[in-house]
Amino acid sequence: EAQVTQNPRYLITVTGKKLTVTCSQNMNHEYMSWYRQDPGLGLRQIYYSMNVEVTDKGDVPEGYKVSRKEKRNFPLILESPSPNQTSLYFCASSHREENTEAFFGQGTRLTVV
Amino acid sequence: AQSVTQLDSHVSVSEGTPVLLRCNYSSSYSPSLFWYVQHPNKGLQLLLKYTSAATLVKGINGFEAEFKKSETSFHLTKPSAHMSDAAEYFCVVTPRGASGTYKYIFGTGTRLKVLA
């Protein structure tokens, strides 16, 4: 089954404790991205990757890191989480061709206390 | 610059009545436009997409949307609401024909409530 898999689905952590949210897709998509969803703000892009070893900042990259060592994986790293990073996070992937829709993971609800 | 505006943050309809969720976009390029639905505690599911093949686009679960270039709109409609349609809906624009950066730009969402 074609899917984007995120782990974990839920995470509660403390301020400053490094964490990684994993994202994996099995559709051989070139393009992957991370979004955060906050009430009233919709989804905002954090980082995106056009292909292996190619990453770039989205609209709200501060406090986040990503890597794209393999085509299927695109982990999101929070080196020193803070409470303002409490949010619902989505990973997405798509082909690079124009007009293609993005496929989304089930989301990771992160709480930083 | 591209942007998308969803004109209503909340819409309530009675079961069996029509649904209209409004979306306006701004794009320097000919856009691709999408509607996604998010049910509570779920990920985002594609409802339909416009990619210039036809201005009236049919999607899943009886939804459709019409691309109107003159009005820069892409409103989502359904003739008869069902209780299972209660969810949050996102209008999304993405540049078409642009090189370099690639981004899906989301509206702020419309929460649809269906009353029995």
PDB file of C-alpha atoms in Angstrom:
ATOM      1  CA  GLU A   1       0.000   0.000   0.000  1.00  0.00           C
ATOM      2  CA  ALA A   2       1.293   3.439  -0.971  1.00  0.00           C
ATOM      3  CA  GLN A   3       1.807   5.472   2.157  1.00  0.00           C
ATOM      4  CA  VAL A   4       3.745   8.024   4.138  1.00  0.00           C
ATOM      5  CA  THR A   5       4.606   6.777   7.612  1.00  0.00           C
ATOM      6  CA  GLN A   6       5.465   9.031  10.507  1.00  0.00           C
ATOM      7  CA  ASN A   7       6.664   8.000  13.933  1.00  0.00           C
ATOM      8  CA  PRO A   8       5.842   8.539  16.666  1.00  0.00           C
ATOM      9  CA  ARG A   9       2.169   9.562  16.437  1.00  0.00           C
ATOM     10  CA  TYR A  10       2.241  11.198  19.844  1.00  0.00           C
ATOM     11  CA  LEU A  11       5.184  12.565  21.811  1.00  0.00           C
ATOM     12  CA  ILE A  12       5.496  14.490  25.058  1.00  0.00           C
ATOM     13  CA  THR A  13       8.949  15.791  25.842  1.00  0.00           C
ATOM     14  CA  VAL A  14      10.699  18.359  27.991  1.00  0.00           C
ATOM     15  CA  THR A  15      12.303  21.595  26.906  1.00  0.00           C
ATOM     16  CA  GLY A  16      15.794  21.118  25.529  1.00  0.00           C
ATOM     17  CA  LYS A  17      15.715  17.355  25.027  1.00  0.00           C
ATOM     18  CA  LYS A  18      16.653  16.544  21.453  1.00  0.00           C
ATOM     19  CA  LEU A  19      14.134  14.535  19.479  1.00  0.00           C
ATOM     20  CA  THR A  20      13.642  13.147  15.988  1.00  0.00           C
ATOM     21  CA  VAL A  21      10.401  12.496  14.168  1.00  0.00           C
ATOM     22  CA  THR A  22      10.836   9.995  11.363  1.00  0.00           C
ATOM     23  CA  CYS A  23       9.112  10.042   7.999  1.00  0.00           C
ATOM     24  CA  SER A  24       9.274   7.357   5.352  1.00  0.00           C
ATOM     25  CA  GLN A  25       7.485   6.981   2.001  1.00  0.00           C
ATOM     26  CA  ASN A  26       7.260   3.953  -0.282  1.00  0.00           C
ATOM     27  CA  MET A  27       6.204   5.690  -3.513  1.00  0.00           C
ATOM     28  CA  ASN A  28       9.671   6.624  -4.811  1.00  0.00           C
ATOM     29  CA  HIS A  29       8.755  10.304  -4.539  1.00  0.00           C
ATOM     30  CA  GLU A  30      11.455  12.871  -5.130  1.00  0.00           C
ATOM     31  CA  TYR A  31       9.845  15.665  -3.147  1.00  0.00           C
ATOM     32  CA  MET A  32       9.317  15.519   0.611  1.00  0.00           C
ATOM     33  CA  SER A  33       8.388  18.203   3.099  1.00  0.00           C
ATOM     34  CA  TRP A  34       7.451  18.897   6.691  1.00  0.00           C
ATOM     35  CA  TYR A  35       4.576  21.067   7.890  1.00  0.00           C
ATOM     36  CA  ARG A  36       3.285  22.163  11.230  1.00  0.00           C
ATOM     37  CA  GLN A  37      -0.408  22.734  11.823  1.00  0.00           C
ATOM     38  CA  ASP A  38      -1.590  25.235  14.393  1.00  0.00           C
ATOM     39  CA  PRO A  39      -5.181  26.376  15.058  1.00  0.00           C
ATOM     40  CA  GLY A  40      -6.242  29.207  12.779  1.00  0.00           C
ATOM     41  CA  LEU A  41      -2.989  29.124  10.812  1.00  0.00           C
ATOM     42  CA  GLY A  42      -3.484  26.126   8.539  1.00  0.00           C
ATOM     43  CA  LEU A  43      -0.365  24.191   7.576  1.00  0.00           C
ATOM     44  CA  ARG A  44       2.935  26.002   7.311  1.00  0.00           C
ATOM     45  CA  GLN A  45       5.960  24.516   5.623  1.00  0.00           C
ATOM     46  CA  ILE A  46       9.039  23.961   7.777  1.00  0.00           C
ATOM     47  CA  TYR A  47      11.527  22.381   5.371  1.00  0.00           C
ATOM     48  CA  TYR A  48      11.389  20.645   2.046  1.00  0.00           C
ATOM     49  CA  SER A  49      13.622  18.448  -0.073  1.00  0.00           C
ATOM     50  CA  MET A  50      13.624  18.175  -3.843  1.00  0.00           C
ATOM     51  CA  ASN A  51      15.785  15.054  -3.840  1.00  0.00           C
ATOM     52  CA  VAL A  52      18.499  13.188  -1.960  1.00  0.00           C
ATOM     53  CA  GLU A  53      20.989  15.544  -0.289  1.00  0.00           C
ATOM     54  CA  VAL A  54      18.943  18.598  -1.401  1.00  0.00           C
ATOM     55  CA  THR A  55      17.039  20.424   1.329  1.00  0.00           C
ATOM     56  CA  ASP A  56      15.790  23.974   1.760  1.00  0.00           C
ATOM     57  CA  LYS A  57      13.982  26.130   4.277  1.00  0.00           C
ATOM     58  CA  GLY A  58      10.255  26.661   4.178  1.00  0.00           C
ATOM     59  CA  ASP A  59       8.335  29.420   5.908  1.00  0.00           C
ATOM     60  CA  VAL A  60       9.034  28.498   9.539  1.00  0.00           C
ATOM     61  CA  PRO A  61      12.405  26.695   9.719  1.00  0.00           C
ATOM     62  CA  GLU A  62      13.718  28.169  12.989  1.00  0.00           C
ATOM     63  CA  GLY A  63      14.464  25.514  15.597  1.00  0.00           C
ATOM     64  CA  TYR A  64      14.297  22.593  13.156  1.00  0.00           C
ATOM     65  CA  LYS A  65      16.743  20.541  11.115  1.00  0.00           C
ATOM     66  CA  VAL A  66      16.230  17.932   8.429  1.00  0.00           C
ATOM     67  CA  SER A  67      18.329  15.523   6.411  1.00  0.00           C
ATOM     68  CA  ARG A  68      17.748  13.545   3.228  1.00  0.00           C
ATOM     69  CA  LYS A  69      20.347  10.810   3.018  1.00  0.00           C
ATOM     70  CA  GLU A  70      18.002   8.350   1.334  1.00  0.00           C
ATOM     71  CA  LYS A  71      15.159   8.990  -1.049  1.00  0.00           C
ATOM     72  CA  ARG A  72      12.519   7.343   1.118  1.00  0.00           C
ATOM     73  CA  ASN A  73      13.377   8.984   4.469  1.00  0.00           C
ATOM     74  CA  PHE A  74      13.130  12.580   5.638  1.00  0.00           C
ATOM     75  CA  PRO A  75      13.512  12.918   9.418  1.00  0.00           C
ATOM     76  CA  LEU A  76      12.686  16.104  11.298  1.00  0.00           C
ATOM     77  CA  ILE A  77      15.083  16.970  14.110  1.00  0.00           C
ATOM     78  CA  LEU A  78      14.455  19.310  17.005  1.00  0.00           C
ATOM     79  CA  GLU A  79      17.851  19.886  18.619  1.00  0.00           C
ATOM     80  CA  SER A  80      16.512  21.823  21.594  1.00  0.00           C
ATOM     81  CA  PRO A  81      12.716  21.797  21.646  1.00  0.00           C
ATOM     82  CA  SER A  82      10.826  24.674  23.188  1.00  0.00           C
ATOM     83  CA  PRO A  83       7.150  24.991  24.190  1.00  0.00           C
ATOM     84  CA  ASN A  84       6.362  27.098  21.105  1.00  0.00           C
ATOM     85  CA  GLN A  85       7.132  24.016  19.018  1.00  0.00           C
ATOM     86  CA  THR A  86       4.144  22.233  20.530  1.00  0.00           C
ATOM     87  CA  SER A  87       2.119  21.477  17.422  1.00  0.00           C
ATOM     88  CA  LEU A  88       0.768  18.852  15.027  1.00  0.00           C
ATOM     89  CA  TYR A  89       3.381  17.901  12.443  1.00  0.00           C
ATOM     90  CA  PHE A  90       2.804  16.393   9.012  1.00  0.00           C
ATOM     91  CA  CYS A  91       5.226  14.889   6.575  1.00  0.00           C
ATOM     92  CA  ALA A  92       4.287  14.898   2.890  1.00  0.00           C
ATOM     93  CA  SER A  93       5.720  13.509  -0.316  1.00  0.00           C
ATOM     94  CA  SER A  94       5.034  13.831  -4.028  1.00  0.00           C
ATOM     95  CA  HIS A  95       6.615  13.436  -7.429  1.00  0.00           C
ATOM     96  CA  ARG A  96       8.422  16.467  -8.754  1.00  0.00           C
ATOM     97  CA  GLU A  97       6.251  16.767 -11.846  1.00  0.00           C
ATOM     98  CA  GLU A  98       3.897  19.683 -11.988  1.00  0.00           C
ATOM     99  CA  ASN A  99       0.312  19.207 -10.957  1.00  0.00           C
ATOM    100  CA  THR A 100       0.915  16.251  -8.706  1.00  0.00           C
ATOM    101  CA  GLU A 101      -0.797  16.033  -5.372  1.00  0.00           C
ATOM    102  CA  ALA A 102       1.017  15.534  -2.089  1.00  0.00           C
ATOM    103  CA  PHE A 103       0.488  12.476   0.078  1.00  0.00           C
ATOM    104  CA  PHE A 104       0.463  13.066   3.815  1.00  0.00           C
ATOM    105  CA  GLY A 105       1.406  11.043   6.831  1.00  0.00           C
ATOM    106  CA  GLN A 106      -0.997  10.586   9.733  1.00  0.00           C
ATOM    107  CA  GLY A 107       0.621  13.336  11.766  1.00  0.00           C
ATOM    108  CA  THR A 108       2.704  13.574  14.929  1.00  0.00           C
ATOM    109  CA  ARG A 109       1.275  15.451  17.864  1.00  0.00           C
ATOM    110  CA  LEU A 110       4.181  16.924  19.802  1.00  0.00           C
ATOM    111  CA  THR A 111       3.904  18.524  23.227  1.00  0.00           C
ATOM    112  CA  VAL A 112       6.930  20.265  24.731  1.00  0.00           C
ATOM    113  CA  VAL A 113       6.628  21.032  28.432  1.00  0.00           C
TER     114      VAL A 113
ATOM    115  CA  ALA B   1       3.644  35.507  -4.903  1.00  0.00           C
ATOM    116  CA  GLN B   2       1.120  32.761  -4.353  1.00  0.00           C
ATOM    117  CA  SER B   3      -1.475  32.779  -1.609  1.00  0.00           C
ATOM    118  CA  VAL B   4      -4.836  31.250  -0.840  1.00  0.00           C
ATOM    119  CA  THR B   5      -7.712  32.613   1.227  1.00  0.00           C
ATOM    120  CA  GLN B   6     -10.487  30.528   2.646  1.00  0.00           C
ATOM    121  CA  LEU B   7     -13.279  32.959   3.260  1.00  0.00           C
ATOM    122  CA  ASP B   8     -15.039  31.117   6.084  1.00  0.00           C
ATOM    123  CA  SER B   9     -13.354  29.562   9.093  1.00  0.00           C
ATOM    124  CA  HIS B  10     -16.561  27.717  10.069  1.00  0.00           C
ATOM    125  CA  VAL B  11     -19.563  26.588   8.032  1.00  0.00           C
ATOM    126  CA  SER B  12     -22.658  24.859   9.418  1.00  0.00           C
ATOM    127  CA  VAL B  13     -25.216  23.113   7.223  1.00  0.00           C
ATOM    128  CA  SER B  14     -28.084  20.751   7.858  1.00  0.00           C
ATOM    129  CA  GLU B  15     -27.828  17.181   6.655  1.00  0.00           C
ATOM    130  CA  GLY B  16     -29.172  16.895   3.122  1.00  0.00           C
ATOM    131  CA  THR B  17     -28.607  20.549   2.223  1.00  0.00           C
ATOM    132  CA  PRO B  18     -25.931  21.904  -0.148  1.00  0.00           C
ATOM    133  CA  VAL B  19     -22.384  22.638   0.951  1.00  0.00           C
ATOM    134  CA  LEU B  20     -20.343  25.607  -0.278  1.00  0.00           C
ATOM    135  CA  LEU B  21     -16.797  26.182   0.958  1.00  0.00           C
ATOM    136  CA  ARG B  22     -15.162  29.227  -0.558  1.00  0.00           C
ATOM    137  CA  CYS B  23     -11.556  29.628  -1.670  1.00  0.00           C
ATOM    138  CA  ASN B  24      -9.819  32.475  -3.485  1.00  0.00           C
ATOM    139  CA  TYR B  25      -6.251  32.304  -4.669  1.00  0.00           C
ATOM    140  CA  SER B  26      -3.536  34.598  -5.832  1.00  0.00           C
ATOM    141  CA  SER B  27      -0.881  33.275  -8.162  1.00  0.00           C
ATOM    142  CA  SER B  28       1.706  34.743 -10.477  1.00  0.00           C
ATOM    143  CA  TYR B  29       1.624  31.561 -12.515  1.00  0.00           C
ATOM    144  CA  SER B  30      -1.139  29.348 -13.804  1.00  0.00           C
ATOM    145  CA  PRO B  31      -1.891  27.485 -10.607  1.00  0.00           C
ATOM    146  CA  SER B  32      -2.605  23.953  -9.668  1.00  0.00           C
ATOM    147  CA  LEU B  33      -5.292  23.882  -7.001  1.00  0.00           C
ATOM    148  CA  PHE B  34      -6.328  21.178  -4.572  1.00  0.00           C
ATOM    149  CA  TRP B  35      -8.862  20.542  -1.869  1.00  0.00           C
ATOM    150  CA  TYR B  36      -7.901  18.310   1.037  1.00  0.00           C
ATOM    151  CA  VAL B  37     -10.063  17.056   3.868  1.00  0.00           C
ATOM    152  CA  GLN B  38      -8.942  16.315   7.408  1.00  0.00           C
ATOM    153  CA  HIS B  39     -11.201  14.266   9.648  1.00  0.00           C
ATOM    154  CA  PRO B  40     -10.628  14.492  13.404  1.00  0.00           C
ATOM    155  CA  ASN B  41      -7.322  12.929  14.454  1.00  0.00           C
ATOM    156  CA  LYS B  42      -6.580  11.897  10.893  1.00  0.00           C
ATOM    157  CA  GLY B  43      -4.142  12.908   8.195  1.00  0.00           C
ATOM    158  CA  LEU B  44      -5.035  14.867   5.084  1.00  0.00           C
ATOM    159  CA  GLN B  45      -6.840  13.189   2.221  1.00  0.00           C
ATOM    160  CA  LEU B  46      -7.044  14.557  -1.300  1.00  0.00           C
ATOM    161  CA  LEU B  47     -10.606  15.395  -2.369  1.00  0.00           C
ATOM    162  CA  LEU B  48      -9.893  16.745  -5.828  1.00  0.00           C
ATOM    163  CA  LYS B  49      -7.410  18.685  -7.913  1.00  0.00           C
ATOM    164  CA  TYR B  50      -7.448  21.206 -10.753  1.00  0.00           C
ATOM    165  CA  THR B  51      -4.632  21.089 -13.260  1.00  0.00           C
ATOM    166  CA  SER B  52      -6.163  23.008 -16.223  1.00  0.00           C
ATOM    167  CA  ALA B  53      -7.635  20.000 -18.025  1.00  0.00           C
ATOM    168  CA  ALA B  54     -11.210  21.034 -17.133  1.00  0.00           C
ATOM    169  CA  THR B  55     -12.592  23.906 -15.092  1.00  0.00           C
ATOM    170  CA  LEU B  56     -15.190  21.761 -13.315  1.00  0.00           C
ATOM    171  CA  VAL B  57     -13.460  19.101 -11.280  1.00  0.00           C
ATOM    172  CA  LYS B  58     -15.181  16.146  -9.679  1.00  0.00           C
ATOM    173  CA  GLY B  59     -13.732  14.541  -6.592  1.00  0.00           C
ATOM    174  CA  ILE B  60     -14.471  11.810  -4.141  1.00  0.00           C
ATOM    175  CA  ASN B  61     -17.606  11.524  -1.983  1.00  0.00           C
ATOM    176  CA  GLY B  62     -19.711  13.689  -4.303  1.00  0.00           C
ATOM    177  CA  PHE B  63     -17.625  16.853  -3.976  1.00  0.00           C
ATOM    178  CA  GLU B  64     -16.778  19.069  -6.913  1.00  0.00           C
ATOM    179  CA  ALA B  65     -15.079  22.406  -7.474  1.00  0.00           C
ATOM    180  CA  GLU B  66     -15.090  24.939 -10.276  1.00  0.00           C
ATOM    181  CA  PHE B  67     -12.022  26.894 -11.297  1.00  0.00           C
ATOM    182  CA  LYS B  68     -12.963  30.478 -12.253  1.00  0.00           C
ATOM    183  CA  LYS B  69      -9.954  32.370 -13.476  1.00  0.00           C
ATOM    184  CA  SER B  70     -11.792  35.692 -13.791  1.00  0.00           C
ATOM    185  CA  GLU B  71     -12.794  35.486 -10.130  1.00  0.00           C
ATOM    186  CA  THR B  72      -9.598  33.743  -8.960  1.00  0.00           C
ATOM    187  CA  SER B  73     -11.809  31.294  -7.122  1.00  0.00           C
ATOM    188  CA  PHE B  74     -11.943  27.562  -6.574  1.00  0.00           C
ATOM    189  CA  HIS B  75     -15.018  26.958  -4.424  1.00  0.00           C
ATOM    190  CA  LEU B  76     -15.857  23.475  -3.176  1.00  0.00           C
ATOM    191  CA  THR B  77     -19.461  22.274  -3.394  1.00  0.00           C
ATOM    192  CA  LYS B  78     -21.578  19.240  -2.669  1.00  0.00           C
ATOM    193  CA  PRO B  79     -25.299  18.980  -3.466  1.00  0.00           C
ATOM    194  CA  SER B  80     -26.296  17.196  -0.269  1.00  0.00           C
ATOM    195  CA  ALA B  81     -24.334  17.111   2.980  1.00  0.00           C
ATOM    196  CA  HIS B  82     -23.879  13.915   4.921  1.00  0.00           C
ATOM    197  CA  MET B  83     -22.987  13.616   8.580  1.00  0.00           C
ATOM    198  CA  SER B  84     -19.689  11.992   7.596  1.00  0.00           C
ATOM    199  CA  ASP B  85     -18.685  15.197   5.766  1.00  0.00           C
ATOM    200  CA  ALA B  86     -18.058  16.954   9.076  1.00  0.00           C
ATOM    201  CA  ALA B  87     -14.346  17.725   8.962  1.00  0.00           C
ATOM    202  CA  GLU B  88     -11.835  20.463   8.232  1.00  0.00           C
ATOM    203  CA  TYR B  89     -11.229  21.352   4.602  1.00  0.00           C
ATOM    204  CA  PHE B  90      -8.109  22.960   3.162  1.00  0.00           C
ATOM    205  CA  CYS B  91      -7.710  24.740  -0.142  1.00  0.00           C
ATOM    206  CA  VAL B  92      -4.168  24.468  -1.496  1.00  0.00           C
ATOM    207  CA  VAL B  93      -2.369  26.241  -4.335  1.00  0.00           C
ATOM    208  CA  THR B  94       0.942  25.285  -5.835  1.00  0.00           C
ATOM    209  CA  PRO B  95       2.852  27.082  -8.558  1.00  0.00           C
ATOM    210  CA  ARG B  96       2.819  25.494 -11.974  1.00  0.00           C
ATOM    211  CA  GLY B  97       5.636  26.158 -14.376  1.00  0.00           C
ATOM    212  CA  ALA B  98       7.840  27.720 -11.753  1.00  0.00           C
ATOM    213  CA  SER B  99      11.429  26.586 -11.406  1.00  0.00           C
ATOM    214  CA  GLY B 100      13.414  26.350  -8.245  1.00  0.00           C
ATOM    215  CA  THR B 101      11.303  26.435  -5.129  1.00  0.00           C
ATOM    216  CA  TYR B 102       8.338  24.145  -4.888  1.00  0.00           C
ATOM    217  CA  LYS B 103       5.671  24.589  -2.267  1.00  0.00           C
ATOM    218  CA  TYR B 104       2.118  23.667  -1.427  1.00  0.00           C
ATOM    219  CA  ILE B 105       0.482  26.765   0.056  1.00  0.00           C
ATOM    220  CA  PHE B 106      -2.403  26.051   2.391  1.00  0.00           C
ATOM    221  CA  GLY B 107      -5.379  28.136   3.321  1.00  0.00           C
ATOM    222  CA  THR B 108      -6.213  28.421   6.991  1.00  0.00           C
ATOM    223  CA  GLY B 109      -8.960  25.838   6.739  1.00  0.00           C
ATOM    224  CA  THR B 110     -12.767  25.727   6.956  1.00  0.00           C
ATOM    225  CA  ARG B 111     -14.368  23.590   9.594  1.00  0.00           C
ATOM    226  CA  LEU B 112     -17.606  22.074   8.306  1.00  0.00           C
ATOM    227  CA  LYS B 113     -20.281  21.146  10.791  1.00  0.00           C
ATOM    228  CA  VAL B 114     -23.242  19.055   9.664  1.00  0.00           C
ATOM    229  CA  LEU B 115     -26.392  19.284  11.763  1.00  0.00           C
ATOM    230  CA  ALA B 116     -28.816  16.376  12.016  1.00  0.00           C
TER     231      ALA B 116
END
